[in-house]
PDB file of C-alpha atoms in Angstrom:
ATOM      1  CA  UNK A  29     -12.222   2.393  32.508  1.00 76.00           C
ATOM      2  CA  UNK A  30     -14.981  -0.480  31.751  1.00 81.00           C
ATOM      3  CA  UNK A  31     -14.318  -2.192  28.764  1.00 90.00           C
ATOM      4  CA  UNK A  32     -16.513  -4.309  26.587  1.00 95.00           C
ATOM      5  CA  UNK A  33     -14.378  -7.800  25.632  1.00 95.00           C
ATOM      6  CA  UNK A  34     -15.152 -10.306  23.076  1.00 96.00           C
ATOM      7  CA  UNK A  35     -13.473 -13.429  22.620  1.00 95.00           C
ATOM      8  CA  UNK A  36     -12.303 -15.220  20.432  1.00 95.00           C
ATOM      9  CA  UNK A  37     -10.138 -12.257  18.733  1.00 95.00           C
ATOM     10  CA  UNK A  38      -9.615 -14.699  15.907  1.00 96.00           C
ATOM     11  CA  UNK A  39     -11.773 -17.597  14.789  1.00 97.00           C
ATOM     12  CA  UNK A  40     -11.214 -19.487  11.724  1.00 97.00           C
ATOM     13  CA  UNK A  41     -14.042 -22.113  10.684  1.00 97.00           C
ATOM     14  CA  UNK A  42     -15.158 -23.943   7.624  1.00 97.00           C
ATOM     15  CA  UNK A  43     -17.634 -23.233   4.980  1.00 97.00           C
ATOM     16  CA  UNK A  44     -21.391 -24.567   6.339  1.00 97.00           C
ATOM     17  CA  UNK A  45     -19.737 -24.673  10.022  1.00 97.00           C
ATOM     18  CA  UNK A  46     -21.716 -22.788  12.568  1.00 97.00           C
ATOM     19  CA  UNK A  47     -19.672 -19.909  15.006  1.00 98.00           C
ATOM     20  CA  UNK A  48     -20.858 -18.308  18.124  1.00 97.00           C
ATOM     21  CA  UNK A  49     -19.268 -15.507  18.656  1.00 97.00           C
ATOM     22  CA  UNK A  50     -18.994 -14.084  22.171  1.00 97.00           C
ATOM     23  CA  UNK A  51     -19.165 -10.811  23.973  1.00 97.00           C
ATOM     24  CA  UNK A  52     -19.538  -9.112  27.615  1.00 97.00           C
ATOM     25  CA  UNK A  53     -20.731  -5.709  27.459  1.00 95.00           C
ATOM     26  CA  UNK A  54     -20.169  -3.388  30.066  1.00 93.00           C
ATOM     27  CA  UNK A  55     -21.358  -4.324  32.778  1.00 89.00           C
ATOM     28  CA  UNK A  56     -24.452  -1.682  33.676  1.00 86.00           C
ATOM     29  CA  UNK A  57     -25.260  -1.039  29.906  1.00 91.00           C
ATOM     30  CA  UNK A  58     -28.693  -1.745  28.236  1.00 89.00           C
ATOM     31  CA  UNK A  59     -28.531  -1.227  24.684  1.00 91.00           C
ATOM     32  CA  UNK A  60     -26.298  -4.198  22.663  1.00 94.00           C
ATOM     33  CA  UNK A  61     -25.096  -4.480  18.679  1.00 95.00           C
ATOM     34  CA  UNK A  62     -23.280  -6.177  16.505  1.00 97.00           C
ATOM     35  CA  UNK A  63     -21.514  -4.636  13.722  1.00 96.00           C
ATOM     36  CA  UNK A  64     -18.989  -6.455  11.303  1.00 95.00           C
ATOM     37  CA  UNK A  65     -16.023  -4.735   8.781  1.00 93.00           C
ATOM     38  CA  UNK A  66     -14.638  -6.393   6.013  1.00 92.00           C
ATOM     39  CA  UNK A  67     -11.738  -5.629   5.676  1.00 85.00           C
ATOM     40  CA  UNK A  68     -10.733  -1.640   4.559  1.00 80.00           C
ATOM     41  CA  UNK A  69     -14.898  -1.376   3.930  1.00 84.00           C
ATOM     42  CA  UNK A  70     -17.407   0.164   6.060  1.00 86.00           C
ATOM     43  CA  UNK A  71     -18.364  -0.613   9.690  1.00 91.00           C
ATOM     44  CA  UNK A  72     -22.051  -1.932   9.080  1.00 93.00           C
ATOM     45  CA  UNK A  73     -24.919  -2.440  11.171  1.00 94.00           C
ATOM     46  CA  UNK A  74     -25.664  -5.794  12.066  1.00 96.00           C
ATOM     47  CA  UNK A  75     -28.350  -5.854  15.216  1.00 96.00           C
ATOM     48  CA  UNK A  76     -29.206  -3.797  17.985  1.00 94.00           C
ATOM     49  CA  UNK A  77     -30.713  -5.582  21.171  1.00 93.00           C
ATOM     50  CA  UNK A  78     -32.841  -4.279  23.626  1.00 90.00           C
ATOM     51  CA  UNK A  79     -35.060  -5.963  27.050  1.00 88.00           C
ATOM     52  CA  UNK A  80     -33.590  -9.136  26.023  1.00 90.00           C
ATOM     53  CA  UNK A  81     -35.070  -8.371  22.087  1.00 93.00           C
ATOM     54  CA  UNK A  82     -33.939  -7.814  19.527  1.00 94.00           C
ATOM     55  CA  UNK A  83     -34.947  -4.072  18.453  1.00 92.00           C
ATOM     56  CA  UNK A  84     -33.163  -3.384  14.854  1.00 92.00           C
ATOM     57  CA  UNK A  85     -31.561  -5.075  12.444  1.00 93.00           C
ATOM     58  CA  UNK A  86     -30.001  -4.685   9.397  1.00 93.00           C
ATOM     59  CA  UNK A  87     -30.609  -6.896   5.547  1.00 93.00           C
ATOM     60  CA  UNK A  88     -27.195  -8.629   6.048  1.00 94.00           C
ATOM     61  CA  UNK A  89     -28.634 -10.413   9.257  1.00 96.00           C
ATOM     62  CA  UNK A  90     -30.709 -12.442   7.663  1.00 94.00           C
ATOM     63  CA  UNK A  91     -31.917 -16.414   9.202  1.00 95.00           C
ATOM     64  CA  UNK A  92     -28.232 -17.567   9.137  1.00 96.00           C
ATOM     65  CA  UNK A  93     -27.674 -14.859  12.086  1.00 97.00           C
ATOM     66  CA  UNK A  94     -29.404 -14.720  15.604  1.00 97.00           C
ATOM     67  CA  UNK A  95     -28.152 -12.998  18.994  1.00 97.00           C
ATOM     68  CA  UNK A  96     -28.577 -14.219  22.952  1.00 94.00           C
ATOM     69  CA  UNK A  97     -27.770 -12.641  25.738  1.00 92.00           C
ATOM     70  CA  UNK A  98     -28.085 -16.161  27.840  1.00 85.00           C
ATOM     71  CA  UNK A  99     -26.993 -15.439  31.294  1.00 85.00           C
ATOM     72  CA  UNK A 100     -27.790 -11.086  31.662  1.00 79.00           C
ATOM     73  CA  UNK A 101     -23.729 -10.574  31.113  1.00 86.00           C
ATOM     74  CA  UNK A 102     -22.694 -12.157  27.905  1.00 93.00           C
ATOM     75  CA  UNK A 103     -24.065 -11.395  24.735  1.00 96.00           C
ATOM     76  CA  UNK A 104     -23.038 -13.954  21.676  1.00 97.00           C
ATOM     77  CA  UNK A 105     -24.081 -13.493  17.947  1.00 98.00           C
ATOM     78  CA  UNK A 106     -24.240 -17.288  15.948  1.00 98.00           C
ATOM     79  CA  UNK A 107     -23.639 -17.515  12.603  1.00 97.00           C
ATOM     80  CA  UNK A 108     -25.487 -20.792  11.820  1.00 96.00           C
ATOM     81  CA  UNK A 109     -23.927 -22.075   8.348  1.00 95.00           C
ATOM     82  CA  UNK A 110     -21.376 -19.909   7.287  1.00 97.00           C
ATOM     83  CA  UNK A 111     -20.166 -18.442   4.088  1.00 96.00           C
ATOM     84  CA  UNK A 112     -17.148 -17.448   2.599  1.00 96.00           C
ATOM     85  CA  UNK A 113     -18.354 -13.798   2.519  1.00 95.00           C
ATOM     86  CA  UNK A 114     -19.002 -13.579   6.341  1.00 97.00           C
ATOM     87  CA  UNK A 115     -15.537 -13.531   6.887  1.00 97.00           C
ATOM     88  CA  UNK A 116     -14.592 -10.232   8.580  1.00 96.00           C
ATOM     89  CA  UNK A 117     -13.858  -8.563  11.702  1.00 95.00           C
ATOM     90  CA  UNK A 118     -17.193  -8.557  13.699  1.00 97.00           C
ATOM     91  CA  UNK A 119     -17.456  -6.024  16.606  1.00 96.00           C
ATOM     92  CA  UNK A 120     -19.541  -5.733  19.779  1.00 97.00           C
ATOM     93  CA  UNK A 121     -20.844  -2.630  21.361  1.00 95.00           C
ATOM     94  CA  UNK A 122     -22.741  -1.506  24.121  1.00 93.00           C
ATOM     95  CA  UNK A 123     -24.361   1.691  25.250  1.00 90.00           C
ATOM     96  CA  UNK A 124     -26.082   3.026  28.809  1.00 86.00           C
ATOM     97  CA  UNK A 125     -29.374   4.374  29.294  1.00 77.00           C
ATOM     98  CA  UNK A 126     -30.402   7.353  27.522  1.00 68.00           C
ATOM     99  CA  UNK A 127     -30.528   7.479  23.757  1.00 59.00           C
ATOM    100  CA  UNK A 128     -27.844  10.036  23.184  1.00 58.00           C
ATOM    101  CA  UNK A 129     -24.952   8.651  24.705  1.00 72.00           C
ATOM    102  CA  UNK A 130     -21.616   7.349  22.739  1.00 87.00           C
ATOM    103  CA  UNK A 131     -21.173   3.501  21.731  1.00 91.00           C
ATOM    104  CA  UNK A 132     -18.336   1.414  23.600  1.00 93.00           C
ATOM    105  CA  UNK A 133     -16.929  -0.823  21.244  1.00 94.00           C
ATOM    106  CA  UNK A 134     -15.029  -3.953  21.909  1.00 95.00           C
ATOM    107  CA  UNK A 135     -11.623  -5.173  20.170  1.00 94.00           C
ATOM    108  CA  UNK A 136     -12.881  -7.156  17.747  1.00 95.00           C
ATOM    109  CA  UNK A 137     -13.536 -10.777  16.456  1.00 97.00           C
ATOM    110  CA  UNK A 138     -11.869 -11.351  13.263  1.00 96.00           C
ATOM    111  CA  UNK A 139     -13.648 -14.362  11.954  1.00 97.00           C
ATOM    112  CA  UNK A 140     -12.053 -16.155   8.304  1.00 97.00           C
ATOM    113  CA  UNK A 141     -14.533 -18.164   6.847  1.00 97.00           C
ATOM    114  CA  UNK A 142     -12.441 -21.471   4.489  1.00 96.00           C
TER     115      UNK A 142
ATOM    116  CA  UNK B  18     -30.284   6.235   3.440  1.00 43.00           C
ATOM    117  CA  UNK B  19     -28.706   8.348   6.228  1.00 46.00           C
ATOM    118  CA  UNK B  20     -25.302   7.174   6.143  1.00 62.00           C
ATOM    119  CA  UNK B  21     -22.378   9.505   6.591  1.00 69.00           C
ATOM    120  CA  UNK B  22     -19.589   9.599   4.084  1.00 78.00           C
ATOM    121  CA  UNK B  23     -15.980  11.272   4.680  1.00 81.00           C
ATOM    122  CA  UNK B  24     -13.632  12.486   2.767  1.00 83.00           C
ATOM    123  CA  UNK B  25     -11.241  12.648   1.713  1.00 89.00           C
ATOM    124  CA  UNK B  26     -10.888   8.640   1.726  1.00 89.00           C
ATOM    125  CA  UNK B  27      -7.074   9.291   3.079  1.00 93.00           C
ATOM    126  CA  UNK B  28      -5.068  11.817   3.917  1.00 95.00           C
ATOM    127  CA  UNK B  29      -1.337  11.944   4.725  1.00 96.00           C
ATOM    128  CA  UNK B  30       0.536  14.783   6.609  1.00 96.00           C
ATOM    129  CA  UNK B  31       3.581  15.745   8.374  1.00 97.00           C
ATOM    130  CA  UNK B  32       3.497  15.602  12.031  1.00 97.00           C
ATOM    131  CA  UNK B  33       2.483  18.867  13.549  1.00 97.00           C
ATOM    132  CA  UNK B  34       0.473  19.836  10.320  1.00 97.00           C
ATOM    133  CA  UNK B  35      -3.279  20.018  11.311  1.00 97.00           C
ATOM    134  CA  UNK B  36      -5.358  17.760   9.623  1.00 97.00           C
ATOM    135  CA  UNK B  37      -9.200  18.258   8.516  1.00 96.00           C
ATOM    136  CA  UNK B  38     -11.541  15.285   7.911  1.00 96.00           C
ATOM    137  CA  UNK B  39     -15.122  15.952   6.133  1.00 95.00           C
ATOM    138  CA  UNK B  40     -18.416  14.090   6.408  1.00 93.00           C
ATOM    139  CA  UNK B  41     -21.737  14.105   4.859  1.00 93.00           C
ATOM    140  CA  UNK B  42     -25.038  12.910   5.652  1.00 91.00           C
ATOM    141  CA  UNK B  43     -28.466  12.730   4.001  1.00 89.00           C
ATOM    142  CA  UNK B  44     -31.198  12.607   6.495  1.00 86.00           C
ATOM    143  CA  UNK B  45     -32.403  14.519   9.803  1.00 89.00           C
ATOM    144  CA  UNK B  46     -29.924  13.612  12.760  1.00 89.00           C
ATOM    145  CA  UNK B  47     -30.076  13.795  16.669  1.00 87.00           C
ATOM    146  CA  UNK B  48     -26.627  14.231  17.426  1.00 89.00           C
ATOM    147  CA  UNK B  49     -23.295  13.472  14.895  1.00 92.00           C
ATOM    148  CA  UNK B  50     -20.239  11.334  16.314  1.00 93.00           C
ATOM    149  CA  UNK B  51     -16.592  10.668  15.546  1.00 95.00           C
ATOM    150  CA  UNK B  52     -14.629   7.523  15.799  1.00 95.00           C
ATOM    151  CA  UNK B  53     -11.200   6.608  15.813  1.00 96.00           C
ATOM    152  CA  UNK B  54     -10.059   3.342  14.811  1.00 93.00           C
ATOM    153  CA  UNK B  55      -6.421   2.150  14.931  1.00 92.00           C
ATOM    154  CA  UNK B  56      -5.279  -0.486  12.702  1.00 85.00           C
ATOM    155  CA  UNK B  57      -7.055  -4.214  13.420  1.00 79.00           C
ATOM    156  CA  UNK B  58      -8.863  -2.570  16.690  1.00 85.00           C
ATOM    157  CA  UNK B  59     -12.484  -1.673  17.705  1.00 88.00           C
ATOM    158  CA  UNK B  60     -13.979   2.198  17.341  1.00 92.00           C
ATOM    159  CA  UNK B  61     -13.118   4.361  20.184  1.00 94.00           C
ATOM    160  CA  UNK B  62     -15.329   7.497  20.302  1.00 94.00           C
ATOM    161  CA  UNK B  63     -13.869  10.919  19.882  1.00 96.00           C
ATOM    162  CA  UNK B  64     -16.660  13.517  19.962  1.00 95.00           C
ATOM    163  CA  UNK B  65     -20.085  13.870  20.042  1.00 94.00           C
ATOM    164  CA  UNK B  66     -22.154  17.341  18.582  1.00 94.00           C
ATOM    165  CA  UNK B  67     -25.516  17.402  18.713  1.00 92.00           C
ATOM    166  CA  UNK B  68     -28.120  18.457  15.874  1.00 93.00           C
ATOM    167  CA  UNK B  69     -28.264  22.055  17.439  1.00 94.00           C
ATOM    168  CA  UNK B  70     -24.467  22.884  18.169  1.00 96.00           C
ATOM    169  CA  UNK B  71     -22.904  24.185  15.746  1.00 97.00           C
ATOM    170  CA  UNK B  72     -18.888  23.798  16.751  1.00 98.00           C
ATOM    171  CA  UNK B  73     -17.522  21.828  19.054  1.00 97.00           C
ATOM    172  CA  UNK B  74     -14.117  21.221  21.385  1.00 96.00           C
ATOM    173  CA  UNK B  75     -12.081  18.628  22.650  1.00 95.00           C
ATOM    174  CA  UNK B  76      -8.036  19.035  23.448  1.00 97.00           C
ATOM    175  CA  UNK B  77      -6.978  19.124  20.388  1.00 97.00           C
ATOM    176  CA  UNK B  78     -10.471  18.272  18.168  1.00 98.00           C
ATOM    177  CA  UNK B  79     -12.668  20.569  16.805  1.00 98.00           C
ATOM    178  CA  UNK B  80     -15.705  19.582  14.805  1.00 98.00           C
ATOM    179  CA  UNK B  81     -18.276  21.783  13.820  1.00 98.00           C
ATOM    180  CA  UNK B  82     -21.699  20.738  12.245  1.00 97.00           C
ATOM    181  CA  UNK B  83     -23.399  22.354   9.084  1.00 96.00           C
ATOM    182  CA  UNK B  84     -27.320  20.947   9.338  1.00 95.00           C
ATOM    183  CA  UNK B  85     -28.360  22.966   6.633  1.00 95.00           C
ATOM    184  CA  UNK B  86     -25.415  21.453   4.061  1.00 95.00           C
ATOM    185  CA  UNK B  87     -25.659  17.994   6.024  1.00 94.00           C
ATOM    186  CA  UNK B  88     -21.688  18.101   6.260  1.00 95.00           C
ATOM    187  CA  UNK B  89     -19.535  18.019   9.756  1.00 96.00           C
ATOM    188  CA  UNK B  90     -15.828  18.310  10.123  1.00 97.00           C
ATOM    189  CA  UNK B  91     -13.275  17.058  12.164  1.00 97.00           C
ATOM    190  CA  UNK B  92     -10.207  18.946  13.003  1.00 98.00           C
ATOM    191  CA  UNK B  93      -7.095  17.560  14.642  1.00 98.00           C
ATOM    192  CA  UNK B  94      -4.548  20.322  15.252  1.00 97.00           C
ATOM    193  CA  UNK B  95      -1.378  19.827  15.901  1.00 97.00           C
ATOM    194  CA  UNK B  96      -1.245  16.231  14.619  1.00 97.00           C
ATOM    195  CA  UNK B  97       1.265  13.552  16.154  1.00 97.00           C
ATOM    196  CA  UNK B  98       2.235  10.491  14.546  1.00 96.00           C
ATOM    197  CA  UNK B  99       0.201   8.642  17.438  1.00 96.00           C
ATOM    198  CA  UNK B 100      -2.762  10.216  15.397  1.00 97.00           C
ATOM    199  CA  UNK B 101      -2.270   7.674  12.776  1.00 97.00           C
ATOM    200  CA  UNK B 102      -5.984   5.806  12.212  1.00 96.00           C
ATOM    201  CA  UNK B 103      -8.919   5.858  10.420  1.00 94.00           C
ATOM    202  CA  UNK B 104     -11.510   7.706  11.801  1.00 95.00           C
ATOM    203  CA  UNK B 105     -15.758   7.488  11.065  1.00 94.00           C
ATOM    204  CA  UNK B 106     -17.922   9.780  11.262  1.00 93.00           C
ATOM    205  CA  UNK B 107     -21.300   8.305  12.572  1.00 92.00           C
ATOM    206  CA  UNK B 108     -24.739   9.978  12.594  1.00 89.00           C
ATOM    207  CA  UNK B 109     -27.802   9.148  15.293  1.00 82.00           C
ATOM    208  CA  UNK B 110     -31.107   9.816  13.105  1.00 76.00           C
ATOM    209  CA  UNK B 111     -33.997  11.748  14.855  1.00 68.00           C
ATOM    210  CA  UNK B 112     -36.418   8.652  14.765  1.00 62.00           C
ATOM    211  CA  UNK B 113     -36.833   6.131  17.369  1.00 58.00           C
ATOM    212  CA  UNK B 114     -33.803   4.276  18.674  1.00 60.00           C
ATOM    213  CA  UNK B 115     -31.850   3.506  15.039  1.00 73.00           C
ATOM    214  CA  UNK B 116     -28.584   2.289  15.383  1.00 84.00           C
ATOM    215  CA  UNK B 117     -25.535   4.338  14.553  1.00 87.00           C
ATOM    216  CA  UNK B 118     -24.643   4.398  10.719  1.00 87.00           C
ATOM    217  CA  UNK B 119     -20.800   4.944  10.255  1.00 88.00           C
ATOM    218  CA  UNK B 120     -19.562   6.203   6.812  1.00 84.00           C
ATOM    219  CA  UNK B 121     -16.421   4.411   4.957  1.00 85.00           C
ATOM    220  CA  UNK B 122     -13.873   6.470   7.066  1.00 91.00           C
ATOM    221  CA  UNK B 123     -10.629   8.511   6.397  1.00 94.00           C
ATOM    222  CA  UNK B 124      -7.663   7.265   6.904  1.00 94.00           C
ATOM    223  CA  UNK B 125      -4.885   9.592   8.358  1.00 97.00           C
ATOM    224  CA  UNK B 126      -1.320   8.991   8.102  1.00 97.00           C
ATOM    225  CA  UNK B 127       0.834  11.208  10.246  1.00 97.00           C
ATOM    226  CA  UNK B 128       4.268  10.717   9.371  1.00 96.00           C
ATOM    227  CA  UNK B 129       7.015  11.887  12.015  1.00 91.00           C
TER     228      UNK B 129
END
């Protein structure tokens, strides 16, 4: 079955150090987000991108946050100066054509912000 | 907001015991979902009912879907201790594309 991946699965950085994080969606899907879980909380809505825009997002991505899809098969999410309270397990996801269809969620970056 | 919340926050059973999972919404929805997450891992999707179903099957799921009370249900039956996860309900609301909002999840321990 496709799978959407994301790498790295673990990223540790430095207060004020920027992070890309990276993802390839499957590979015939339109519709790309970002959400992010701290840890035992809520998964919560980060961005949705659409036609190579960005179509939703949520208060928590605010100017420190900003999403690519460079080459039309990754799809990264940068974190430009980051804090100790964006540490947390940040998750890609892709969907197919059609608004009612079921999100495919990748493993996982778990990113721990020093 | 229309985010779902589920109860009960955890729940912990004996294997083969059927275990029920509630969640409630606030606002108009297109279509309801269910997600299973195992410890440190992504969301893999269970079910999906739509705004005018009103039960739903799936092996062993069942969910059924209350839009008058804003509540849906998830029903594992026959649990195994490979059901052990948290699981999310997650509700599509009726305008535009919005993204899916998950609730805080319930976390099921099935112990063998």
């Amino acid at each position: 079955e496709p799978e959407v991946t994301q790498t790295p699965s673990h990223q540790v950085t430095q207060m004020g150090q920027e992070v890309i994080l990276r993802c390839v969606p499957i590979s015939n899907h339109l519709y790309f987000y970002w959400y992010r879980q701290i840890l035992g909380q809520k998964v919560e809505f980060l961005v949705s991108f659409y036609n190579n825009e960005i179509s939703e997002k949520s208060e928590i991505f605010d100017d420190q946050f900003s999403v690519e899809r460079p080459d039309g098969s990754n799809f990264t999410l940068k974190i430009r100066s980051t804090k100790l309270e964006d540490s947390a397990m940040y998750f890609c996801a892709s969907k197919g054509q059609g608004l009612v269809e079921k999100l495919f969620f990748g493993s996982g970056t778990q990113l721990s912000v020093l | 907001s229309q985010q779902g919340e589920e109860d009960p926050q955890a729940l912990s059973i004996q294997e083969g015991e059927n275990a029920t999972m509630n969640c409630s919404y606030k606002t108009s929805i297109n279509n309801l979902q269910w997600y299973r997450q195992n410890s440190g891992r992504g969301l893999v999707h269970l079910i999906l009912i739509r705004s005018n179903e009103r039960e739903k099957h799936s092996g062993r799921l069942r969910v059924t879907l209350d839009t008058s009370k804003k509540s849906s249900s998830l029903l594992i039956t026959a649990s195994r201790a490979a059901d052990t996860a948290s699981y999310f309900c997650a509700t599509d609301a009726v305008s535009g594309n919005t993204p899916l909002v998950f609730g805080k999840g319930t976390r099921l321990s099935v112990i063998a």
